[in-house]
mmCIF file of C-alpha atoms in Angstrom:
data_model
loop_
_atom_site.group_PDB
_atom_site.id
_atom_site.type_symbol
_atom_site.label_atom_id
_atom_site.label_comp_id
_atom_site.label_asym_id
_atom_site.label_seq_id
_atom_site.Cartn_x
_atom_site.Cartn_y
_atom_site.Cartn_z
ATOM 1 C CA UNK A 1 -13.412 -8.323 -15.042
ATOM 2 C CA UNK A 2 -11.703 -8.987 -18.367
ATOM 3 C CA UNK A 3 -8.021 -8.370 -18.975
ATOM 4 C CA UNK A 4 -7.774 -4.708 -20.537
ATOM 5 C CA UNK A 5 -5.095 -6.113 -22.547
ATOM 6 C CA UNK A 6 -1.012 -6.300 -21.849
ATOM 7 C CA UNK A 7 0.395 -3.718 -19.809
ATOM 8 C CA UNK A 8 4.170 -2.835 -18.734
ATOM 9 C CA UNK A 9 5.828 -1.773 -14.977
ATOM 10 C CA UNK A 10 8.803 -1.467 -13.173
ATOM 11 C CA UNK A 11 10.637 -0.625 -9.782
ATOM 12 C CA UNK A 12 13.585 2.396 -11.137
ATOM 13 C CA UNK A 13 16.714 2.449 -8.681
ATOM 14 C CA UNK A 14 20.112 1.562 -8.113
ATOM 15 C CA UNK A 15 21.343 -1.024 -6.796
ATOM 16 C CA UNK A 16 18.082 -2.726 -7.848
ATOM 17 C CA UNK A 17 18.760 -6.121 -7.757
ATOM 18 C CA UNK A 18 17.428 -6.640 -4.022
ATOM 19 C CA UNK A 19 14.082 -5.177 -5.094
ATOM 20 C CA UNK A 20 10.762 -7.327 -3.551
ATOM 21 C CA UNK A 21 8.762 -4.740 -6.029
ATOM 22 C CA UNK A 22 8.628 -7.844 -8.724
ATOM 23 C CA UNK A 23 7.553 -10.563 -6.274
ATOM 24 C CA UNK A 24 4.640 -7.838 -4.633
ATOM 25 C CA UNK A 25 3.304 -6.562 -8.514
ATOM 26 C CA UNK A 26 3.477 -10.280 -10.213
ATOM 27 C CA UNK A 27 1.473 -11.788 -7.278
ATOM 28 C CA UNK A 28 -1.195 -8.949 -7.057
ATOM 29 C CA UNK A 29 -1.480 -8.975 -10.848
ATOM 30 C CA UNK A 30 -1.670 -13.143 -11.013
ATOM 31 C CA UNK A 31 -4.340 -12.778 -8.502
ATOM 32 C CA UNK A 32 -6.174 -9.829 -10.490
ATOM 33 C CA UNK A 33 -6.045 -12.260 -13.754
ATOM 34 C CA UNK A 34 -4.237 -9.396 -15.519
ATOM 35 C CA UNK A 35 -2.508 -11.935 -17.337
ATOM 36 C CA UNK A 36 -0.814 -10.104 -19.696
ATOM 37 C CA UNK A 37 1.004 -7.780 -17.363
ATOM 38 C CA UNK A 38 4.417 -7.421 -16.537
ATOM 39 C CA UNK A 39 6.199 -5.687 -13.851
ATOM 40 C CA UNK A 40 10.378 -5.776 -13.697
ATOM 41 C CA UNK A 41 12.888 -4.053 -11.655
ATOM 42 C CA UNK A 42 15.243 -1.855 -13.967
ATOM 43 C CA UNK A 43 18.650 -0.506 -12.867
ATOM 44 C CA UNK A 44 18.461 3.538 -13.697
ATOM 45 C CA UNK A 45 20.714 6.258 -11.614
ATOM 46 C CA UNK A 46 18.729 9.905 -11.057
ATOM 47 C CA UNK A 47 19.774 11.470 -13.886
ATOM 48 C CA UNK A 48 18.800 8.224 -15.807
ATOM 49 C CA UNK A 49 15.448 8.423 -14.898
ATOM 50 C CA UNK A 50 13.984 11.082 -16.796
ATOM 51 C CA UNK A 51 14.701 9.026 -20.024
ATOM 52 C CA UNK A 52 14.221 6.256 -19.111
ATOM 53 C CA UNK A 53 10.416 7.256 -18.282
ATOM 54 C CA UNK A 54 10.340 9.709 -21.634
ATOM 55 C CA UNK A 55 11.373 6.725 -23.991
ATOM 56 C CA UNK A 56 8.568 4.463 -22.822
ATOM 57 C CA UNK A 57 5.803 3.516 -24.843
ATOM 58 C CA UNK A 58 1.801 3.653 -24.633
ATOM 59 C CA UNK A 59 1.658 -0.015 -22.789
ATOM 60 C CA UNK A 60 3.821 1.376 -19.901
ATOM 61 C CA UNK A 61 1.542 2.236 -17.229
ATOM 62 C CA UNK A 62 3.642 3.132 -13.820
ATOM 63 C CA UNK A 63 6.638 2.588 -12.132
ATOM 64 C CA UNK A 64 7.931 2.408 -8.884
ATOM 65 C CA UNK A 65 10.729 4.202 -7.645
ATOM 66 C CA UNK A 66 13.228 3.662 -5.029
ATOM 67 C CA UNK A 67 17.129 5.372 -4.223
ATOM 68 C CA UNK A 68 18.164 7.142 -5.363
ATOM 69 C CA UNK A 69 15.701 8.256 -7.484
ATOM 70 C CA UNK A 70 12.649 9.701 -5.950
ATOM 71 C CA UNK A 71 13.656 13.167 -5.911
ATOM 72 C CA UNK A 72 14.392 13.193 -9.794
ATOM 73 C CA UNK A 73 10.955 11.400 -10.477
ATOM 74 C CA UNK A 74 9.247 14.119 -8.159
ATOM 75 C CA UNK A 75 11.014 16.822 -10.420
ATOM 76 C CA UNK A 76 9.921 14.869 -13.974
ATOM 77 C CA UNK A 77 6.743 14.715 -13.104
ATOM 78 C CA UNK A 78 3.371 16.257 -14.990
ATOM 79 C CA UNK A 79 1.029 16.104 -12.019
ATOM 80 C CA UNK A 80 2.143 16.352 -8.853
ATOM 81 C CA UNK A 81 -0.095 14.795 -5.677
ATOM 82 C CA UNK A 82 -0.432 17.221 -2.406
ATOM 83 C CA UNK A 83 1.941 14.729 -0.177
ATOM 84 C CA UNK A 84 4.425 14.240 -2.570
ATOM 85 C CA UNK A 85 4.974 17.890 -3.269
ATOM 86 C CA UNK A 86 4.741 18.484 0.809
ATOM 87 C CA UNK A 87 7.132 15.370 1.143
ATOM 88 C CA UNK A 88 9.278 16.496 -1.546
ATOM 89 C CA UNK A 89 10.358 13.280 -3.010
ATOM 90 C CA UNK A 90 8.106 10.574 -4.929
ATOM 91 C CA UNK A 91 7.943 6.956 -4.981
ATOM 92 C CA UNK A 92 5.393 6.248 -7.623
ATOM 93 C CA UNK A 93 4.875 7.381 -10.838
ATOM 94 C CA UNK A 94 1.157 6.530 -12.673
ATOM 95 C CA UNK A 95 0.583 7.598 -16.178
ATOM 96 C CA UNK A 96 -2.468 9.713 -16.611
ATOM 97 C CA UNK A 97 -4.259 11.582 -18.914
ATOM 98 C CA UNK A 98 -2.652 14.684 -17.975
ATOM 99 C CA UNK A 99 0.681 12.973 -18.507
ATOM 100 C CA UNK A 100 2.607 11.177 -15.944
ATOM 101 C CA UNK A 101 1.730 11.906 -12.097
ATOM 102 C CA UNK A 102 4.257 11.607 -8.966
ATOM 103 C CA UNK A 103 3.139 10.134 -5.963
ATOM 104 C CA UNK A 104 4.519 9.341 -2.293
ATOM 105 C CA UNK A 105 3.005 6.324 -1.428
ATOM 106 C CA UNK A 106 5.962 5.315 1.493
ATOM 107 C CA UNK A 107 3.112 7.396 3.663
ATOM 108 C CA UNK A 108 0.744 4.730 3.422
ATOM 109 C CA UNK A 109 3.727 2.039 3.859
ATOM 110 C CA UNK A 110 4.524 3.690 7.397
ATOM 111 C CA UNK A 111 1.133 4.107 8.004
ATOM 112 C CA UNK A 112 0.270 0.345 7.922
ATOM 113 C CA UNK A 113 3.611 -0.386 9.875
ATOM 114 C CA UNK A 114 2.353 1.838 12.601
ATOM 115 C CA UNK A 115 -0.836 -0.197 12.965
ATOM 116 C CA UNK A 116 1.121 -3.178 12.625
ATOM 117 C CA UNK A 117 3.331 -2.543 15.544
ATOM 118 C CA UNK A 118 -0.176 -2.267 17.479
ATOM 119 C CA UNK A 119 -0.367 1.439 18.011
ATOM 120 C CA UNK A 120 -4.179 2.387 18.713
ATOM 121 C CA UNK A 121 -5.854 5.652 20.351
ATOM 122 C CA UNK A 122 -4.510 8.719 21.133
ATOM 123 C CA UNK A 123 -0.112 8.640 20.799
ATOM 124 C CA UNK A 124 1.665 12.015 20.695
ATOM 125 C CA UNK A 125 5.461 11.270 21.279
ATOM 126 C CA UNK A 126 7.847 10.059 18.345
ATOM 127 C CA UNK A 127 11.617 9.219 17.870
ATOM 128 C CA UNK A 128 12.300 9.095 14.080
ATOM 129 C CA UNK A 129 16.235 7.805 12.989
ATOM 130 C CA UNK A 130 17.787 9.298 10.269
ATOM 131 C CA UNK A 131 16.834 12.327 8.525
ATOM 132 C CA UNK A 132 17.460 10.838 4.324
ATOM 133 C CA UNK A 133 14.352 10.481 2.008
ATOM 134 C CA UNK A 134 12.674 7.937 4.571
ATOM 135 C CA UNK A 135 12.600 10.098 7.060
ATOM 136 C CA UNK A 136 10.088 12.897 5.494
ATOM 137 C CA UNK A 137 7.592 10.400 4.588
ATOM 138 C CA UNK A 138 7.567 9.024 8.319
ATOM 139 C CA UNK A 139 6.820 11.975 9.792
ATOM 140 C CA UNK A 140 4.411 12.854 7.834
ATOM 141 C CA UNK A 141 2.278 9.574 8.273
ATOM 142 C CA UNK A 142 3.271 10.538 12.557
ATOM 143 C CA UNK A 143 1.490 13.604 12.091
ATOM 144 C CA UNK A 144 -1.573 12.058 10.239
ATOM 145 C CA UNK A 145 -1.613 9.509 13.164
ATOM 146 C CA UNK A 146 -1.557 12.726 16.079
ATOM 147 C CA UNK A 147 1.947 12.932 16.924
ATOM 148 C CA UNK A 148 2.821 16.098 18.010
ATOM 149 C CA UNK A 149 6.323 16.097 19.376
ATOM 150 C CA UNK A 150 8.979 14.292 17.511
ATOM 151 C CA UNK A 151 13.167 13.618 18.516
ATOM 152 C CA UNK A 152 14.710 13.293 15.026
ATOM 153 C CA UNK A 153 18.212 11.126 15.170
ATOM 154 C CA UNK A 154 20.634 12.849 12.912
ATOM 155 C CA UNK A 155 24.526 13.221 12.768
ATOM 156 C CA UNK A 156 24.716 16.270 10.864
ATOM 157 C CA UNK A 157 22.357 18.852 12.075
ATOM 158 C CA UNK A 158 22.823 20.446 8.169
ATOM 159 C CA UNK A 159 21.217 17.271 6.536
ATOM 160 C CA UNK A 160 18.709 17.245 9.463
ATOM 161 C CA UNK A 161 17.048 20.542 8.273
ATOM 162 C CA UNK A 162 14.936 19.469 5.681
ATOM 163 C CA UNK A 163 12.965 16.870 8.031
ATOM 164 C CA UNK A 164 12.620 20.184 10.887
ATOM 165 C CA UNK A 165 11.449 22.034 8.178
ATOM 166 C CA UNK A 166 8.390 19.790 7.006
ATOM 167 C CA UNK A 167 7.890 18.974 11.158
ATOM 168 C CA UNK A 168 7.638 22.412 11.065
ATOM 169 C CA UNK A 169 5.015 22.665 8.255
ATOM 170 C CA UNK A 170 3.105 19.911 10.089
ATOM 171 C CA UNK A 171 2.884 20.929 13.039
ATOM 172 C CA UNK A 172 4.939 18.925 14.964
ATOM 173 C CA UNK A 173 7.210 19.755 17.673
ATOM 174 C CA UNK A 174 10.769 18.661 16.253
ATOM 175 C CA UNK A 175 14.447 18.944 17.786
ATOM 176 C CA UNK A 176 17.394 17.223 16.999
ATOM 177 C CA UNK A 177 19.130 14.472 18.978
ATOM 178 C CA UNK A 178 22.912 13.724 17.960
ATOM 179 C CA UNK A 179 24.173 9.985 17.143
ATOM 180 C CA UNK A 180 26.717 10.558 20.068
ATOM 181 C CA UNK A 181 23.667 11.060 22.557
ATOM 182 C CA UNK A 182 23.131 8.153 23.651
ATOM 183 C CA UNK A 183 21.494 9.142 27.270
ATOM 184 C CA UNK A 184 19.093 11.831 25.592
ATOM 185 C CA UNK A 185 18.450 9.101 22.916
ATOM 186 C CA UNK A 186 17.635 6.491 25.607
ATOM 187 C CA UNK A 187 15.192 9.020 27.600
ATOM 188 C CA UNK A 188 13.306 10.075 24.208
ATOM 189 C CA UNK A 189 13.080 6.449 22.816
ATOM 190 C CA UNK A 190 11.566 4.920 26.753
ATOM 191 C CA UNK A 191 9.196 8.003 26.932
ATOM 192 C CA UNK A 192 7.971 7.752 23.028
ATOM 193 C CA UNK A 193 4.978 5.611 21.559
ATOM 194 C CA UNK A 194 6.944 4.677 18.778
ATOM 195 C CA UNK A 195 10.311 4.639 17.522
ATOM 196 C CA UNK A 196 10.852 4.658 13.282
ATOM 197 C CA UNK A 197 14.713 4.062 12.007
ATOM 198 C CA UNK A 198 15.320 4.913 8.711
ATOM 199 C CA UNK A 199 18.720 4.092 8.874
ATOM 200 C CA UNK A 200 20.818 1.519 7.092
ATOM 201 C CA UNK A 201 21.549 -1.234 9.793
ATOM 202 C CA UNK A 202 25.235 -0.596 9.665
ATOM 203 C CA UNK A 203 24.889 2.923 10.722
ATOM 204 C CA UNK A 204 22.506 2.007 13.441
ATOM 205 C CA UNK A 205 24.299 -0.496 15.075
ATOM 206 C CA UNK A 206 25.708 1.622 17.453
ATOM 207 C CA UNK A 207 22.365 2.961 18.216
ATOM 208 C CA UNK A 208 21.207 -0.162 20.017
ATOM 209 C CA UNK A 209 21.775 -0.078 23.597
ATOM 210 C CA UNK A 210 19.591 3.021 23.577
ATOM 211 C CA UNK A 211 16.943 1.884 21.281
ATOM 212 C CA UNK A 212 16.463 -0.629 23.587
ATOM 213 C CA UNK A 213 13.914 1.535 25.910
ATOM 214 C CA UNK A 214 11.662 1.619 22.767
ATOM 215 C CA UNK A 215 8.195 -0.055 23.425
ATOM 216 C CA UNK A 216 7.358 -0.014 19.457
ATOM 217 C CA UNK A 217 10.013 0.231 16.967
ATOM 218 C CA UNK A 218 9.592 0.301 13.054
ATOM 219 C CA UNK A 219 12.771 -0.156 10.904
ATOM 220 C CA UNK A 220 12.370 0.015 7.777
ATOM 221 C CA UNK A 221 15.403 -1.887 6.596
ATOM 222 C CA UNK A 222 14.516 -5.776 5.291
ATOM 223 C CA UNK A 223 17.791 -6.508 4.235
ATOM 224 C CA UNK A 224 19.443 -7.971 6.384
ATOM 225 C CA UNK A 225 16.918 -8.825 8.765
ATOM 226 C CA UNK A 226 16.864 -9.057 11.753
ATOM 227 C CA UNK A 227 18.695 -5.349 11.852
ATOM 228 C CA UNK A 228 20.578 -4.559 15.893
ATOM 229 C CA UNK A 229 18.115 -2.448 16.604
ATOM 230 C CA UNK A 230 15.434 -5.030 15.462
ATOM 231 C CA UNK A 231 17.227 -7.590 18.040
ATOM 232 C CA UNK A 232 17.833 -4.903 21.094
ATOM 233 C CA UNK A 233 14.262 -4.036 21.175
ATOM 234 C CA UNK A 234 12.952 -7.414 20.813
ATOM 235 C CA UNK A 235 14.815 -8.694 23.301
ATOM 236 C CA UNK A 236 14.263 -5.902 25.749
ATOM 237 C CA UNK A 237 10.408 -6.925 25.507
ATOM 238 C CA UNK A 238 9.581 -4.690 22.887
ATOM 239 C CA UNK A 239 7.643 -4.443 19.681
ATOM 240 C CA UNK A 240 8.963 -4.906 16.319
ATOM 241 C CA UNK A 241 7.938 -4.521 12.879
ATOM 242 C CA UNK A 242 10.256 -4.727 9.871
ATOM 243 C CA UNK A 243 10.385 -3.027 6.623
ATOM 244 C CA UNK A 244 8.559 -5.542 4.940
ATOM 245 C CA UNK A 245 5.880 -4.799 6.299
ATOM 246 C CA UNK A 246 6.204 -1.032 5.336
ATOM 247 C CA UNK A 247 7.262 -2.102 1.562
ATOM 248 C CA UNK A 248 3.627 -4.698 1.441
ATOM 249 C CA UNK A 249 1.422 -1.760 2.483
ATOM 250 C CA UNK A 250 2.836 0.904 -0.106
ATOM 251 C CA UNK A 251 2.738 -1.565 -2.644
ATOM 252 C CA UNK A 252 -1.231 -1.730 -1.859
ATOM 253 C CA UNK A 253 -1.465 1.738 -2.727
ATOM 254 C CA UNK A 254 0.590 1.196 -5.936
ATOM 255 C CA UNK A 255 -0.972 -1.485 -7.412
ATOM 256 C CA UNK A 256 -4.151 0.226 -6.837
ATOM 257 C CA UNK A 257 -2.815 3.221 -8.681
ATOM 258 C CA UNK A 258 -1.328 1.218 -11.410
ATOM 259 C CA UNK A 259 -4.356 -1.026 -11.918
ATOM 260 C CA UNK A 260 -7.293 0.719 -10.830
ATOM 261 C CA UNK A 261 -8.759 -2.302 -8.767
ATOM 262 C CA UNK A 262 -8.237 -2.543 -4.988
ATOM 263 C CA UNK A 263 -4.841 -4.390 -4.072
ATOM 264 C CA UNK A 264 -5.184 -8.341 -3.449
ATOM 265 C CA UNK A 265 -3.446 -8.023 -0.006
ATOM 266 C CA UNK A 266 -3.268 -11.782 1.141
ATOM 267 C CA UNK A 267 -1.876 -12.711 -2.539
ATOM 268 C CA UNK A 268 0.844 -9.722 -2.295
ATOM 269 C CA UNK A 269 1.386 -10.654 1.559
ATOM 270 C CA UNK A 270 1.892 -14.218 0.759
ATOM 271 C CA UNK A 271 4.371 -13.503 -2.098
ATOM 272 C CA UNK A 272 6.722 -11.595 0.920
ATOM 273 C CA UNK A 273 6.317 -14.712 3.437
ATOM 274 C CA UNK A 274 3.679 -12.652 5.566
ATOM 275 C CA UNK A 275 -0.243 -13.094 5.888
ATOM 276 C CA UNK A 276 -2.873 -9.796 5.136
#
């Protein structure tokens, strides 16, 4: 297929010098021969963002969109798809013809960690870790794969809410397990299928000892890598699948979005150190 001609993207957050987004976009548009695209990661705070997008011109086709940011693009977009509105933050923004339309596509980056981490056939029982922006979009892609009951890992029961809420909306059965817990903790991860932090490594550290009892965990931290809980799980016999893996299988979905071709996964999986 010919090259429609040079086109324009970028990953929008702050800090955003860490960003894989470049390496994933350049090596899935190298291996589409879209020559004359270009993808770069641009430093732009929330309330940055909606000018940022405005002042763009015609060749700009998407961007993606990472902390803190997601809420704001959610808010300035045109179109708005069913997830990311249920979600209530956005990830991806794809210019349309109807203008410029917000999209969650972290669901389908959980999604393909979940198969990763070997998860097959019927599973009902979650833990999810944290309860930020990454926590929304993991429950949701639970729920699509039949979880039903769900411990979210929270310190402040006030920031929790939002995550209840949308388990609520789901359909899943959702209470809240402090950060101090670590005996409840322990008992929820050992009885769970799967077990999803979405916590910087730091602030999961002390987590650990607990996590342990996981049989599948899913952090979505890559930096640094490997995280404790990463480690504690491993070594307790346990599997583990990083947030690579979750940032190579939403980046599928983008570059799809963005290009309108399906994603060249062992070119983007190779340009991340993994195979498709």
């Amino acid at each position: 297929m010919p090259d429609p001609g040079a086109r324009k993207a970028a990953v929008l957050g702050s800090p955003i010098g860490h960003s894989k987004s470049p390496a994933l976009h350049r090596a899935a548009y190298a291996a589409l021969g879209l020559t004359g695209w270009t993808y770069d990661a641009v430093e732009t705070t929330a309330d940055g963002l909606a000018d940022r997008v405005r002042g763009c011109g015609d060749e700009w086709i998407g961007f993606s969109v990472t902390m803190p940011c997601k809420s704001a693009a959610l808010a300035f977009a045109d179109v708005v798809t069913p997830r990311a509105e249920l979600i209530g933050s956005a990830n991806t923004l794809v210019r349309t013809a109807d203008g410029w339309r917000a999209d969650c596509t972290d669901v389908d980056g959980v999604t393909g960690a979940l198969a990763e981490t070997g998860l097959a056939g019927p599973c009902s029982r979650a833990v999810v870790i944290g309860a930020g922006g990454t926590a929304r979009p993991a429950l949701a892609a639970l729920a699509a794969a039949g979880v039903t009951d769900v411990a979210v890992v929270a310190r402040d029961a006030g920031r929790a809410a939002g995550v209840l809420d949308l388990a609520d909306r789901l359909s899943v059965r959702a209470r809240l397990v402090g950060f101090e817990d670590s005996a409840e903790l322990r008992g929820e991860c050992a009885a769970s299928d799967v077990t999803i932090s979405t916590v910087p490594a730091p602030a999961a550290a002390v987590l650990a000892p607990a996590v342990a009892a996981s049989r599948r965990l899913v952090d979505v931290i890559y930096d640094p890598w490997p995280t404790p809980l990463a480690t504690a799980v491993a070594e307790a016999g346990g599997t583990v699948v990083g947030g690579v893996v979750m940032l190579l299988h939403q980046a599928y979905s983008q570059v799809e979005q963005f290009t309108g071709r399906p994603a060249p996964k062992s070119a983007m999986a190779s340009a991340v150190g993994l195979t498709s």
